[in-house]
Structure formats: structure tokens, C-alpha cells
mmCIF file of C-alpha atoms in Angstrom:
data_model
loop_
_atom_site.group_PDB
_atom_site.id
_atom_site.type_symbol
_atom_site.label_atom_id
_atom_site.label_comp_id
_atom_site.label_asym_id
_atom_site.label_seq_id
_atom_site.Cartn_x
_atom_site.Cartn_y
_atom_site.Cartn_z
ATOM 1 C CA MET A 162 -55.947 10.300 21.707
ATOM 2 C CA LEU A 163 -54.852 10.932 17.496
ATOM 3 C CA ALA A 164 -54.449 14.558 18.395
ATOM 4 C CA LEU A 165 -52.407 13.737 21.512
ATOM 5 C CA LEU A 166 -49.953 12.821 19.404
ATOM 6 C CA LEU A 167 -50.277 14.614 16.161
ATOM 7 C CA ALA A 168 -49.467 17.088 19.150
ATOM 8 C CA SER A 169 -46.899 15.062 20.759
ATOM 9 C CA LEU A 170 -45.235 15.320 17.441
ATOM 10 C CA ALA A 171 -45.332 18.388 16.617
ATOM 11 C CA LEU A 172 -43.049 19.624 19.955
ATOM 12 C CA SER A 173 -40.737 17.266 19.180
ATOM 13 C CA ALA A 174 -40.409 18.891 15.580
ATOM 14 C CA SER A 175 -40.053 22.197 17.290
ATOM 15 C CA LEU A 176 -38.055 21.080 19.547
ATOM 16 C CA VAL A 177 -34.796 19.985 16.611
ATOM 17 C CA ALA A 178 -33.177 22.624 14.762
ATOM 18 C CA PRO A 179 -33.656 22.005 10.805
ATOM 19 C CA THR A 180 -30.224 21.438 9.174
ATOM 20 C CA HIS A 181 -29.646 24.524 7.045
ATOM 21 C CA GLU A 182 -27.022 25.757 4.505
ATOM 22 C CA ILE A 183 -24.312 28.820 5.188
ATOM 23 C CA PHE A 184 -22.316 30.004 1.928
ATOM 24 C CA VAL A 185 -18.705 31.542 1.898
ATOM 25 C CA ARG A 186 -17.998 34.096 -0.479
ATOM 26 C CA PRO A 187 -14.464 36.265 -0.791
ATOM 27 C CA ALA A 188 -17.334 39.200 -1.311
ATOM 28 C CA GLY A 189 -19.310 38.083 1.592
ATOM 29 C CA PRO A 190 -20.900 38.371 4.273
ATOM 30 C CA VAL A 191 -19.137 35.802 5.526
ATOM 31 C CA THR A 192 -15.749 35.262 4.007
ATOM 32 C CA THR A 193 -13.957 32.570 5.602
ATOM 33 C CA LEU A 194 -14.993 29.342 6.598
ATOM 34 C CA ALA A 195 -14.054 29.942 10.070
ATOM 35 C CA LEU A 196 -16.649 32.651 10.470
ATOM 36 C CA ALA A 197 -18.839 29.830 9.056
ATOM 37 C CA LEU A 198 -18.398 27.688 11.363
ATOM 38 C CA THR A 199 -18.967 30.115 13.933
ATOM 39 C CA LEU A 200 -22.703 29.883 12.801
ATOM 40 C CA ALA A 201 -22.881 26.264 12.305
ATOM 41 C CA ARG A 202 -25.163 23.630 13.842
ATOM 42 C CA PRO A 203 -24.334 20.044 13.977
ATOM 43 C CA GLY A 204 -25.745 18.889 10.682
ATOM 44 C CA ASP A 205 -25.400 21.896 8.827
ATOM 45 C CA THR A 206 -24.029 21.575 4.877
ATOM 46 C CA ILE A 207 -21.050 24.929 4.481
ATOM 47 C CA THR A 208 -20.888 25.778 1.025
ATOM 48 C CA ILE A 209 -17.863 27.686 0.066
ATOM 49 C CA ARG A 210 -17.730 29.132 -3.636
ATOM 50 C CA ALA A 211 -14.906 29.434 -6.183
ATOM 51 C CA GLY A 212 -12.023 31.454 -5.099
ATOM 52 C CA THR A 213 -8.921 31.225 -2.606
ATOM 53 C CA TYR A 214 -8.882 31.537 1.158
ATOM 54 C CA PRO A 215 -5.615 31.816 3.404
ATOM 55 C CA THR A 216 -6.298 29.174 5.933
ATOM 56 C CA ASP A 217 -4.501 28.592 9.435
ATOM 57 C CA ASN A 218 -5.375 25.054 11.089
ATOM 58 C CA VAL A 219 -9.258 25.872 11.014
ATOM 59 C CA THR A 220 -10.383 23.727 13.520
ATOM 60 C CA ILE A 221 -13.525 21.759 12.524
ATOM 61 C CA ARG A 222 -15.761 21.355 16.157
ATOM 62 C CA VAL A 223 -18.867 20.899 14.577
ATOM 63 C CA PRO A 224 -20.740 17.163 15.173
ATOM 64 C CA GLY A 225 -22.081 16.282 11.607
ATOM 65 C CA VAL A 226 -20.959 19.082 9.443
ATOM 66 C CA VAL A 227 -20.391 19.011 5.503
ATOM 67 C CA ILE A 228 -17.656 21.249 4.304
ATOM 68 C CA ARG A 229 -18.148 21.375 0.731
ATOM 69 C CA GLY A 230 -16.852 22.988 -2.428
ATOM 70 C CA ASP A 231 -18.633 24.407 -4.980
ATOM 71 C CA GLY A 232 -16.450 25.640 -8.287
ATOM 72 C CA TRP A 233 -13.185 24.273 -6.557
ATOM 73 C CA PRO A 234 -12.106 26.607 -3.712
ATOM 74 C CA VAL A 235 -8.651 26.658 -2.646
ATOM 75 C CA LEU A 236 -7.908 26.750 0.937
ATOM 76 C CA ASP A 237 -4.647 27.533 1.086
ATOM 77 C CA GLY A 238 -1.819 27.208 3.727
ATOM 78 C CA GLU A 239 0.388 29.338 2.064
ATOM 79 C CA GLY A 240 3.660 26.746 2.743
ATOM 80 C CA ARG A 241 3.828 28.016 6.623
ATOM 81 C CA HIS A 242 0.490 26.314 8.142
ATOM 82 C CA GLY A 243 -1.567 23.232 8.749
ATOM 83 C CA ILE A 244 -5.333 23.809 6.608
ATOM 84 C CA LEU A 245 -7.933 21.713 8.514
ATOM 85 C CA VAL A 246 -7.960 19.952 11.920
ATOM 86 C CA ILE A 247 -11.230 17.746 12.028
ATOM 87 C CA ALA A 248 -11.900 17.486 15.976
ATOM 88 C CA ALA A 249 -16.069 16.705 15.753
ATOM 89 C CA ASP A 250 -17.699 13.308 14.598
ATOM 90 C CA ASP A 251 -19.228 12.140 11.353
ATOM 91 C CA VAL A 252 -17.594 15.693 9.402
ATOM 92 C CA THR A 253 -17.218 15.774 5.401
ATOM 93 C CA VAL A 254 -14.781 17.244 3.507
ATOM 94 C CA THR A 255 -15.466 17.256 -0.320
ATOM 95 C CA GLY A 256 -14.780 19.652 -3.217
ATOM 96 C CA LEU A 257 -11.858 21.349 -2.024
ATOM 97 C CA VAL A 258 -8.164 22.453 -3.001
ATOM 98 C CA LEU A 259 -6.743 21.957 -0.382
ATOM 99 C CA ARG A 260 -2.963 23.490 -1.160
ATOM 100 C CA GLY A 261 0.329 24.134 0.723
ATOM 101 C CA ALA A 262 0.426 22.670 3.724
ATOM 102 C CA GLY A 263 3.725 23.887 5.322
ATOM 103 C CA VAL A 264 6.568 21.492 6.569
ATOM 104 C CA ASN A 265 7.066 21.557 10.242
ATOM 105 C CA MET A 266 8.890 19.061 12.203
ATOM 106 C CA THR A 267 7.190 18.404 15.207
ATOM 107 C CA SER A 268 3.570 18.792 14.778
ATOM 108 C CA ASP A 269 3.856 17.310 11.083
ATOM 109 C CA GLN A 270 0.859 19.623 9.702
ATOM 110 C CA ALA A 271 -0.965 18.130 7.027
ATOM 111 C CA ALA A 272 -3.880 18.896 4.350
ATOM 112 C CA VAL A 273 -6.333 17.274 6.715
ATOM 113 C CA ARG A 274 -5.482 16.599 10.272
ATOM 114 C CA VAL A 275 -8.191 13.657 12.208
ATOM 115 C CA VAL A 276 -7.974 13.770 15.238
ATOM 116 C CA GLU A 277 -9.332 11.683 17.765
ATOM 117 C CA VAL A 278 -12.330 11.302 16.159
ATOM 118 C CA GLY A 279 -14.839 9.221 14.175
ATOM 119 C CA GLY A 280 -16.871 8.073 11.119
ATOM 120 C CA CYS A 281 -15.211 11.180 8.974
ATOM 121 C CA ARG A 282 -15.052 11.243 5.116
ATOM 122 C CA ILE A 283 -12.616 13.106 3.104
ATOM 123 C CA LEU A 284 -13.950 12.763 -0.383
ATOM 124 C CA GLY A 285 -13.130 13.395 -3.843
ATOM 125 C CA ASN A 286 -10.531 16.356 -3.008
ATOM 126 C CA ARG A 287 -7.430 17.902 -4.978
ATOM 127 C CA LEU A 288 -4.301 18.066 -1.940
ATOM 128 C CA GLU A 289 -1.275 19.808 -3.636
ATOM 129 C CA ALA A 290 1.560 20.415 -2.604
ATOM 130 C CA ASP A 291 0.961 19.752 0.789
ATOM 131 C CA PHE A 292 3.969 18.259 3.751
ATOM 132 C CA PHE A 293 1.630 15.550 4.609
ATOM 133 C CA GLY A 294 -1.874 14.908 2.702
ATOM 134 C CA VAL A 295 -4.884 13.098 5.083
ATOM 135 C CA TYR A 296 -3.560 12.574 8.487
ATOM 136 C CA LEU A 297 -5.473 10.656 10.748
ATOM 137 C CA GLN A 298 -4.509 9.960 14.536
ATOM 138 C CA ARG A 299 -6.540 7.807 16.574
ATOM 139 C CA ALA A 300 -9.598 8.239 14.638
ATOM 140 C CA HIS A 301 -12.153 5.382 14.005
ATOM 141 C CA GLY A 302 -13.922 4.505 11.243
ATOM 142 C CA CYS A 303 -13.367 7.296 8.407
ATOM 143 C CA ARG A 304 -13.507 6.779 5.106
ATOM 144 C CA ILE A 305 -10.361 8.477 2.473
ATOM 145 C CA ALA A 306 -11.805 8.171 -1.590
ATOM 146 C CA GLY A 307 -11.417 9.324 -4.609
ATOM 147 C CA ASN A 308 -8.577 12.156 -3.573
ATOM 148 C CA VAL A 309 -5.617 13.225 -6.182
ATOM 149 C CA ILE A 310 -2.894 14.010 -3.244
ATOM 150 C CA HIS A 311 0.049 15.684 -5.201
ATOM 151 C CA GLY A 312 2.941 16.001 -3.060
ATOM 152 C CA THR A 313 5.864 18.188 -3.387
ATOM 153 C CA GLY A 314 8.026 15.745 -4.396
ATOM 154 C CA GLY A 315 10.967 17.249 -2.398
ATOM 155 C CA ASP A 316 13.417 14.940 -0.495
ATOM 156 C CA GLU A 317 12.169 12.337 1.931
ATOM 157 C CA ALA A 318 13.359 15.214 4.880
ATOM 158 C CA ILE A 319 11.204 17.631 3.965
ATOM 159 C CA ASN A 320 8.189 15.813 2.705
ATOM 160 C CA GLY A 321 5.528 14.078 4.396
ATOM 161 C CA ASN A 322 3.123 11.449 3.665
ATOM 162 C CA GLY A 323 0.610 11.371 1.345
ATOM 163 C CA ILE A 324 -1.923 9.502 3.202
ATOM 164 C CA HIS A 325 -1.123 9.182 7.045
ATOM 165 C CA LEU A 326 -2.761 6.573 9.239
ATOM 166 C CA TRP A 327 -1.525 6.788 12.974
ATOM 167 C CA ASN A 328 -3.296 4.437 15.805
ATOM 168 C CA SER A 329 -6.255 4.369 14.051
ATOM 169 C CA THR A 330 -8.837 1.872 13.169
ATOM 170 C CA ASP A 331 -11.425 0.715 10.647
ATOM 171 C CA ALA A 332 -10.635 3.427 8.037
ATOM 172 C CA ALA A 333 -11.064 3.210 4.112
ATOM 173 C CA ILE A 334 -8.736 4.240 1.735
ATOM 174 C CA ASP A 335 -10.004 3.780 -2.020
ATOM 175 C CA SER A 336 -10.050 5.542 -5.345
ATOM 176 C CA ASN A 337 -6.862 8.491 -4.669
ATOM 177 C CA GLN A 338 -4.272 8.907 -6.575
ATOM 178 C CA VAL A 339 -1.301 9.466 -4.606
ATOM 179 C CA ASP A 340 1.826 10.947 -5.634
ATOM 180 C CA GLY A 341 4.934 12.867 -5.206
ATOM 181 C CA HIS A 342 5.229 12.302 -0.827
ATOM 182 C CA ARG A 343 7.706 10.808 0.819
ATOM 183 C CA ASP A 344 5.318 7.566 1.403
ATOM 184 C CA GLY A 345 2.640 7.133 -0.641
ATOM 185 C CA ILE A 346 -0.098 5.456 2.235
ATOM 186 C CA TYR A 347 1.540 4.736 5.174
ATOM 187 C CA LEU A 348 -0.162 2.701 8.241
ATOM 188 C CA GLU A 349 1.058 2.299 11.653
ATOM 189 C CA PHE A 350 -0.624 0.710 14.827
ATOM 190 C CA SER A 351 -3.712 1.001 12.541
ATOM 191 C CA HIS A 352 -5.786 -2.239 12.480
ATOM 192 C CA ARG A 353 -9.239 -3.543 9.709
ATOM 193 C CA VAL A 354 -8.121 -1.191 7.118
ATOM 194 C CA THR A 355 -9.303 -1.867 3.699
ATOM 195 C CA ALA A 356 -7.686 0.142 0.725
ATOM 196 C CA VAL A 357 -9.136 -0.551 -2.353
ATOM 197 C CA GLY A 358 -8.604 0.479 -6.037
ATOM 198 C CA ASN A 359 -6.026 3.053 -5.209
ATOM 199 C CA ARG A 360 -3.114 4.133 -7.676
ATOM 200 C CA SER A 361 -0.089 5.358 -5.839
ATOM 201 C CA THR A 362 2.876 5.738 -8.147
ATOM 202 C CA ARG A 363 6.224 8.149 -8.191
ATOM 203 C CA ASN A 364 6.345 8.471 -4.068
ATOM 204 C CA ARG A 365 10.167 9.039 -3.188
ATOM 205 C CA ARG A 366 10.222 6.020 -1.221
ATOM 206 C CA TYR A 367 7.509 3.101 -0.447
ATOM 207 C CA GLY A 368 3.954 3.280 -2.806
ATOM 208 C CA LEU A 369 2.423 1.737 0.876
ATOM 209 C CA HIS A 370 4.521 1.345 4.071
ATOM 210 C CA PHE A 371 2.986 -0.371 7.020
ATOM 211 C CA MET A 372 3.640 -1.331 10.405
ATOM 212 C CA PHE A 373 2.429 -2.984 13.321
ATOM 213 C CA SER A 374 -1.065 -2.781 11.221
ATOM 214 C CA ASP A 375 -3.300 -6.603 11.661
ATOM 215 C CA SER A 376 -6.104 -7.550 9.695
ATOM 216 C CA CYS A 377 -5.809 -5.616 6.946
ATOM 217 C CA VAL A 378 -6.924 -5.760 3.085
ATOM 218 C CA TYR A 379 -5.036 -3.792 0.624
ATOM 219 C CA ARG A 380 -7.163 -4.960 -3.109
ATOM 220 C CA ASP A 381 -6.852 -3.854 -6.531
ATOM 221 C CA ASN A 382 -3.968 -1.162 -6.267
ATOM 222 C CA ALA A 383 -1.488 0.119 -8.406
ATOM 223 C CA PHE A 384 2.155 0.723 -6.829
ATOM 224 C CA ILE A 385 4.176 1.818 -9.756
ATOM 225 C CA GLY A 386 7.708 3.606 -10.354
ATOM 226 C CA ASN A 387 8.003 3.954 -6.323
ATOM 227 C CA GLY A 388 11.762 4.797 -4.707
ATOM 228 C CA ALA A 389 11.707 1.879 -2.430
ATOM 229 C CA GLY A 390 9.164 -0.024 -4.194
ATOM 230 C CA VAL A 391 6.787 -1.260 -1.445
ATOM 231 C CA ALA A 392 7.171 -2.669 2.803
ATOM 232 C CA VAL A 393 4.916 -3.900 5.317
ATOM 233 C CA MET A 394 6.256 -5.135 8.142
ATOM 234 C CA TYR A 395 5.376 -6.580 11.662
ATOM 235 C CA SER A 396 1.645 -7.623 10.748
ATOM 236 C CA ARG A 397 -0.444 -10.936 10.449
ATOM 237 C CA ASP A 398 -3.600 -11.623 9.087
ATOM 238 C CA VAL A 399 -2.953 -9.344 6.077
ATOM 239 C CA THR A 400 -4.210 -10.297 2.362
ATOM 240 C CA LEU A 401 -2.981 -8.552 -0.897
ATOM 241 C CA ASP A 402 -4.861 -9.464 -3.115
ATOM 242 C CA HIS A 403 -4.939 -8.249 -7.454
ATOM 243 C CA ASP A 404 -2.441 -5.631 -6.649
ATOM 244 C CA LEU A 405 0.202 -4.571 -9.428
ATOM 245 C CA PHE A 406 3.572 -4.115 -8.100
ATOM 246 C CA ALA A 407 5.910 -2.734 -11.040
ATOM 247 C CA ASP A 408 9.142 -0.491 -11.470
ATOM 248 C CA ALA A 409 10.785 -0.513 -8.413
ATOM 249 C CA ARG A 410 13.793 -0.186 -9.654
ATOM 250 C CA GLY A 411 17.661 0.652 -7.627
ATOM 251 C CA ALA A 412 20.317 -1.613 -4.842
ATOM 252 C CA SER A 413 17.317 -1.090 -2.133
ATOM 253 C CA ALA A 414 14.213 -1.069 -4.805
ATOM 254 C CA TYR A 415 11.421 -4.004 -3.601
ATOM 255 C CA GLY A 416 8.521 -4.643 -5.097
ATOM 256 C CA LEU A 417 7.086 -6.293 -1.912
ATOM 257 C CA LEU A 418 8.600 -6.830 0.684
ATOM 258 C CA LEU A 419 8.074 -8.624 3.647
ATOM 259 C CA LYS A 420 9.421 -8.353 7.026
ATOM 260 C CA GLU A 421 8.371 -10.015 10.194
ATOM 261 C CA ILE A 422 5.149 -11.168 8.270
ATOM 262 C CA ARG A 423 2.605 -13.920 9.338
ATOM 263 C CA ASP A 424 -0.271 -15.353 8.792
ATOM 264 C CA SER A 425 -0.789 -13.585 5.746
ATOM 265 C CA ARG A 426 -2.139 -14.037 1.845
ATOM 266 C CA ILE A 427 -0.081 -12.945 -1.145
ATOM 267 C CA THR A 428 -2.672 -13.968 -3.914
ATOM 268 C CA ALA A 429 -3.016 -13.100 -7.336
ATOM 269 C CA ASN A 430 -0.783 -9.867 -7.571
ATOM 270 C CA GLU A 431 1.114 -9.229 -10.885
ATOM 271 C CA PHE A 432 4.994 -8.325 -10.355
ATOM 272 C CA ALA A 433 6.587 -6.090 -13.239
ATOM 273 C CA ASN A 434 9.761 -5.225 -14.311
ATOM 274 C CA ASN A 435 10.794 -4.604 -10.070
ATOM 275 C CA THR A 436 14.803 -5.554 -9.078
ATOM 276 C CA VAL A 437 13.415 -7.780 -6.353
ATOM 277 C CA ALA A 438 10.118 -8.524 -7.332
ATOM 278 C CA LEU A 439 9.050 -10.256 -4.099
ATOM 279 C CA TYR A 440 11.853 -10.158 -0.662
ATOM 280 C CA THR A 441 10.976 -11.940 2.542
ATOM 281 C CA GLU A 442 12.476 -12.034 6.049
ATOM 282 C CA GLY A 443 11.483 -13.592 8.726
ATOM 283 C CA ALA A 444 8.678 -14.038 6.989
ATOM 284 C CA SER A 445 6.595 -17.521 8.641
ATOM 285 C CA ARG A 446 3.507 -19.069 7.522
ATOM 286 C CA ASN A 447 1.989 -17.281 4.805
ATOM 287 C CA ILE A 448 0.566 -18.261 1.149
ATOM 288 C CA VAL A 449 1.890 -17.029 -1.920
ATOM 289 C CA THR A 450 -0.707 -17.998 -4.607
ATOM 290 C CA GLY A 451 -1.766 -17.403 -8.227
ATOM 291 C CA ASN A 452 0.772 -14.450 -8.666
ATOM 292 C CA HIS A 453 2.652 -13.556 -11.448
ATOM 293 C CA PHE A 454 6.198 -12.978 -11.554
ATOM 294 C CA ARG A 455 7.233 -11.228 -14.924
ATOM 295 C CA GLY A 456 10.047 -9.583 -16.213
ATOM 296 C CA ASN A 457 12.145 -9.057 -12.812
ATOM 297 C CA GLY A 458 15.400 -9.293 -11.928
ATOM 298 C CA TRP A 459 14.683 -11.470 -8.476
ATOM 299 C CA GLY A 460 11.394 -13.141 -8.257
ATOM 300 C CA VAL A 461 11.258 -14.020 -4.807
ATOM 301 C CA ARG A 462 14.430 -13.498 -2.446
ATOM 302 C CA LEU A 463 13.622 -16.004 0.233
ATOM 303 C CA LEU A 464 16.125 -15.493 3.231
ATOM 304 C CA ALA A 465 16.627 -18.150 5.557
ATOM 305 C CA SER A 466 14.565 -16.384 8.437
ATOM 306 C CA SER A 467 11.228 -17.182 6.523
ATOM 307 C CA GLU A 468 9.713 -20.368 7.328
ATOM 308 C CA ASP A 469 6.711 -22.474 6.783
ATOM 309 C CA ASN A 470 5.428 -20.408 3.654
ATOM 310 C CA ARG A 471 3.802 -21.669 0.580
ATOM 311 C CA PHE A 472 4.189 -20.864 -2.677
ATOM 312 C CA GLU A 473 1.643 -22.466 -5.415
ATOM 313 C CA GLY A 474 0.188 -21.530 -8.724
ATOM 314 C CA ASN A 475 2.479 -18.964 -9.219
ATOM 315 C CA ASP A 476 3.474 -18.060 -12.687
ATOM 316 C CA PHE A 477 7.317 -17.497 -12.863
ATOM 317 C CA THR A 478 8.285 -15.496 -16.666
ATOM 318 C CA GLY A 479 11.424 -13.713 -18.141
ATOM 319 C CA ASN A 480 13.198 -13.496 -14.834
ATOM 320 C CA SER A 481 16.766 -13.277 -14.214
ATOM 321 C CA PHE A 482 16.405 -15.597 -10.988
ATOM 322 C CA ASP A 483 12.984 -16.787 -10.335
ATOM 323 C CA VAL A 484 14.166 -17.552 -6.768
ATOM 324 C CA THR A 485 17.115 -17.282 -4.431
ATOM 325 C CA THR A 486 17.719 -17.454 -0.498
ATOM 326 C CA ASN A 487 21.067 -17.252 1.238
ATOM 327 C CA GLY A 488 20.898 -20.517 2.974
ATOM 328 C CA ARG A 489 21.056 -24.132 2.012
ATOM 329 C CA SER A 490 18.127 -25.396 4.614
ATOM 330 C CA ASN A 491 14.631 -24.813 3.785
ATOM 331 C CA THR A 492 11.241 -25.503 5.229
ATOM 332 C CA ASN A 493 8.817 -23.600 2.237
ATOM 333 C CA LEU A 494 6.817 -25.183 0.102
ATOM 334 C CA PHE A 495 6.986 -24.858 -3.871
ATOM 335 C CA ARG A 496 4.217 -26.828 -5.712
ATOM 336 C CA ALA A 497 2.617 -26.439 -8.397
ATOM 337 C CA ASN A 498 4.428 -23.539 -10.179
ATOM 338 C CA ARG A 499 4.465 -22.559 -13.948
ATOM 339 C CA TRP A 500 8.426 -21.799 -14.671
ATOM 340 C CA ASP A 501 9.524 -20.966 -18.315
ATOM 341 C CA ARG A 502 12.530 -22.877 -17.253
ATOM 342 C CA TYR A 503 10.816 -25.743 -16.879
ATOM 343 C CA GLU A 504 11.781 -28.152 -19.619
ATOM 344 C CA GLY A 505 10.211 -31.627 -17.697
ATOM 345 C CA TYR A 506 7.992 -34.136 -19.708
ATOM 346 C CA ASP A 507 4.518 -35.219 -18.428
ATOM 347 C CA LEU A 508 4.210 -38.885 -20.027
ATOM 348 C CA ASP A 509 0.624 -38.964 -18.343
ATOM 349 C CA HIS A 510 -0.916 -35.312 -19.694
ATOM 350 C CA ASP A 511 -2.036 -34.403 -16.520
ATOM 351 C CA GLY A 512 -0.548 -31.552 -16.866
ATOM 352 C CA THR A 513 1.984 -32.139 -13.882
ATOM 353 C CA GLY A 514 5.822 -32.627 -14.656
ATOM 354 C CA ASP A 515 7.009 -35.546 -13.869
ATOM 355 C CA VAL A 516 9.827 -34.161 -13.475
ATOM 356 C CA PRO A 517 10.260 -31.732 -10.130
ATOM 357 C CA PHE A 518 12.034 -28.498 -10.598
ATOM 358 C CA ARG A 519 15.184 -26.626 -8.896
ATOM 359 C CA PRO A 520 14.408 -23.205 -9.161
ATOM 360 C CA VAL A 521 17.350 -21.503 -7.651
ATOM 361 C CA ARG A 522 20.065 -21.337 -9.615
ATOM 362 C CA ARG A 523 24.020 -21.759 -8.372
ATOM 363 C CA PHE A 524 24.873 -18.679 -10.092
ATOM 364 C CA ALA A 525 21.867 -17.139 -7.897
ATOM 365 C CA LEU A 526 24.112 -18.231 -5.055
ATOM 366 C CA LEU A 527 27.308 -17.206 -6.520
ATOM 367 C CA VAL A 528 26.091 -13.592 -6.605
ATOM 368 C CA GLU A 529 24.262 -13.844 -3.110
ATOM 369 C CA GLN A 530 27.672 -14.476 -1.976
ATOM 370 C CA HIS A 531 29.817 -11.652 -4.131
ATOM 371 C CA GLU A 532 27.127 -9.025 -5.864
ATOM 372 C CA SER A 533 29.904 -7.809 -8.721
ATOM 373 C CA ALA A 534 29.407 -11.140 -10.632
ATOM 374 C CA ILE A 535 26.143 -10.057 -11.983
ATOM 375 C CA LEU A 536 28.509 -8.968 -14.309
ATOM 376 C CA LEU A 537 28.706 -12.392 -15.682
ATOM 377 C CA LEU A 538 24.703 -13.163 -16.116
ATOM 378 C CA ARG A 539 24.784 -13.107 -19.290
ATOM 379 C CA SER A 540 27.967 -15.112 -19.846
ATOM 380 C CA PRO A 541 28.651 -18.932 -20.986
ATOM 381 C CA PHE A 542 30.004 -19.070 -17.610
ATOM 382 C CA ALA A 543 26.818 -18.474 -15.861
ATOM 383 C CA ASP A 544 25.402 -21.281 -17.854
ATOM 384 C CA LEU A 545 28.091 -23.978 -17.643
ATOM 385 C CA LEU A 546 27.396 -23.059 -13.485
ATOM 386 C CA ASP A 547 23.866 -23.719 -14.027
ATOM 387 C CA LEU A 548 23.639 -26.894 -15.835
ATOM 388 C CA ALA A 549 26.737 -28.586 -13.806
ATOM 389 C CA GLU A 550 24.328 -28.071 -10.796
ATOM 390 C CA SER A 551 21.603 -29.181 -12.486
ATOM 391 C CA VAL A 552 23.162 -32.876 -13.070
ATOM 392 C CA PHE A 553 24.871 -32.899 -9.743
ATOM 393 C CA PRO A 554 23.010 -30.467 -7.581
ATOM 394 C CA VAL A 555 25.480 -30.231 -4.543
ATOM 395 C CA LEU A 556 25.125 -26.237 -3.639
ATOM 396 C CA THR A 557 21.304 -25.482 -3.967
ATOM 397 C CA PRO A 558 19.136 -25.865 -1.097
ATOM 398 C CA GLU A 559 18.290 -29.823 -1.444
ATOM 399 C CA THR A 560 14.241 -29.202 -0.104
ATOM 400 C CA LEU A 561 13.666 -25.644 -2.207
ATOM 401 C CA VAL A 562 11.899 -27.671 -4.649
ATOM 402 C CA ASP A 563 8.311 -27.986 -7.006
ATOM 403 C CA SER A 564 7.829 -31.188 -6.513
ATOM 404 C CA ALA A 565 4.732 -30.960 -8.990
ATOM 405 C CA PRO A 566 5.613 -28.504 -11.633
ATOM 406 C CA ILE A 567 2.632 -26.993 -14.147
ATOM 407 C CA ALA A 568 4.228 -28.610 -17.370
ATOM 408 C CA ARG A 569 5.124 -26.703 -20.077
ATOM 409 C CA GLY A 570 2.493 -26.115 -22.573
ATOM 410 C CA SER A 571 -0.645 -26.674 -19.943
ATOM 411 C CA ARG A 572 -2.602 -24.279 -19.018
#
């Protein structure tokens, strides 16, 4: 019986082809990745030695193949072509320089394009001067991690996105550095995506931009110095946690713009030195808690179309305007926030101010109606308006009030 079992195992092993490694070298005999792929079997490793290899949309159709660089070989699209197209499951691309994927307005050429497959891994590569960097199209369960992605820095019309997901699910995007693209990270119709530890800076438009992408988590990311900041739209069940939104400056720039976002959580984030830190339009039933709004022009710009949001436990420090709105009615809750302009007392020493705080300045409402009035921000006139409103509040929304502000000096 034992002999029969051993014979069966030996036969099974003989039917399974062992994986092997194929080397690509400038001096041959295998001189191109395309040739190596014709020799590869599922699960093989293709190692590309140092050198520069002109590459034109090489399509990978071998499942489970690993394509790795040794000595940072360059796959060069020469400013005209896409570079890699992944059309098989479980492919890994690592250790490569992917340079010069050319501009093409009809096909969105990319350094790496993943099309209708799953389980692929784009790990630890350098992407330089590409139209699009990594582009996932109807993909699932893929991971994009540890890549350094430098765009061309050109105008939006000739510059694609660093990491682009369309109609893709269950992706992990972590520890990437992205700069110089149109949008650093862009998602559309992509669900259950997790983005952790990425740094998206100096992109022409948004550091992060997503639409119609539900049940996603963005944690420990830094979005700094992007042209228009970060925009999230038409989505629900989104978590933004421990992220940094900084240095989005300009008339149409926002640290974070929420448009038609609902049932989401914005927690423990840092908003620093933005023209507008948090802008909400048509946002509803969101929880905004534990965030620090520091040194912004506007801390929270809350349009009247935003309803039933909760602002609790946030810290407002050094903003020109902590909160402003464009309407008189309000269904949003402000409670237990820390305001550096709060001067109320705490007679029972419970850490909560005994006097409610109205965060909307009268002068802020004037600026909403007449933008040029911002020139008077540091004038005695602005202080006089705010003082009059604090004594006789007739113009600021009656219900937009923090009923239990944190008292000065309390932790």
C-alpha cells in the first residue's frame, strides 16, 4: 500500500512542471521582456538585468509570473508608447524603472496597465515621466505598494494620474510616493479600497480624488502642496483617519472637499495651512471628530446643503475663520470642540465651558456675500462687527452653536 502511494506521488510530481528563472540581458541570448514571456510558464520568474530596454506595450498573459529587476533596469516607452499591460492573474512586477509612457488621449497609456484580472502586485518600482503611472481597469484584489511615482509635472491636459483605479475592487494602495501628476491617486467606481501610508505631493490638481467609490479607507496618508487639495465626491461609508491635509492654497483649493458624501467618518486628521481646510457641499450624516484645524483661512466651510453632520472633539487653532456657512438654518451638531477664541468660564471645573460658543463670525458672513471684504480682516471694523454679533446675535445661524465647548486650559 505504501509503495502504491509513493508511486502515485511520484507520478503527480512528474506532471507538475517546476518553475524556473529566465534572465533578460542586453547582451542576450534573451534581450527583451517580450521574448522572455514567450518562454515563460505559469509561476516562473523573469529577472531583468541592468540596462535600458525600449518597450512598447508588452502584454503579460502568463499567470503568476514574477517580473523582477536586478540593478534597476529601465523599461523605456520613449515618450511614445505604454510600457506594460498585465492581462493575467497573480502577476508581480517589482524592482523596475518604468520610464516615458507616452501621452495618448484615446487610450490613457500607462507605465503599468492592469486589465480585468486579479491578485496582481506592483511593488517597489520607480515610475518616471509617465502619462499615467499605474492604471487598474476592472481589476480586483491587487496591491500597489512601495512605488516612487514622479510625473511629468506638465499641464493637466497632457498629464495623467499617478495611481488610477477605474471600476476596480478590493485594492490595497500603500506606502507609495506620488508627485507631479494631474491627480496623485484617483478612484472612480472602485469599492473596498484601502490606502495607507501614501505621500501625495505637488500634483497639478488633487492629491487624492475619488468619485462613486464606497466603503473605502484612507489612513495615515499625507496630501501636501497639491494644486487643489483633495476632493471626494458621490460616495458613502468612507473613512479618512489620521491623514494630513496641508498647504492647499488658492481661490479653488481645499484641504478636503466633501461633495455628496454621506455616512462617513473623518477622524483624527490634521488640517494645516490651507485656504479652506474642510469644505462640505451636500454632505450628510458624517462624523467629524478628533481633527485638528490649524492655521487655515477657513477651518470648516459648511454649506447650507450639508445636513445632520456631527462635529465633536475637534481642535480649532489659529484659523482666520473657524466655521462659516451660507445659510441661516442648520441641522448639524457641534459639541465638545476646542476653540482658541472661546473665552467662556468653567465654574464647576468639569472641563466644559458653562457658556455656549458661536463659532461663526459676523464678519465671516460678510465675506461670504462680498469676497473683497476679506481685505478688512485685520481691521478694527471686523472686530467691531464680531463684538456686536456676540452681544446681539441676529445674523449668525441661531442653531450653529457648540453647546458644550472645551474650556480654556482643559485637556
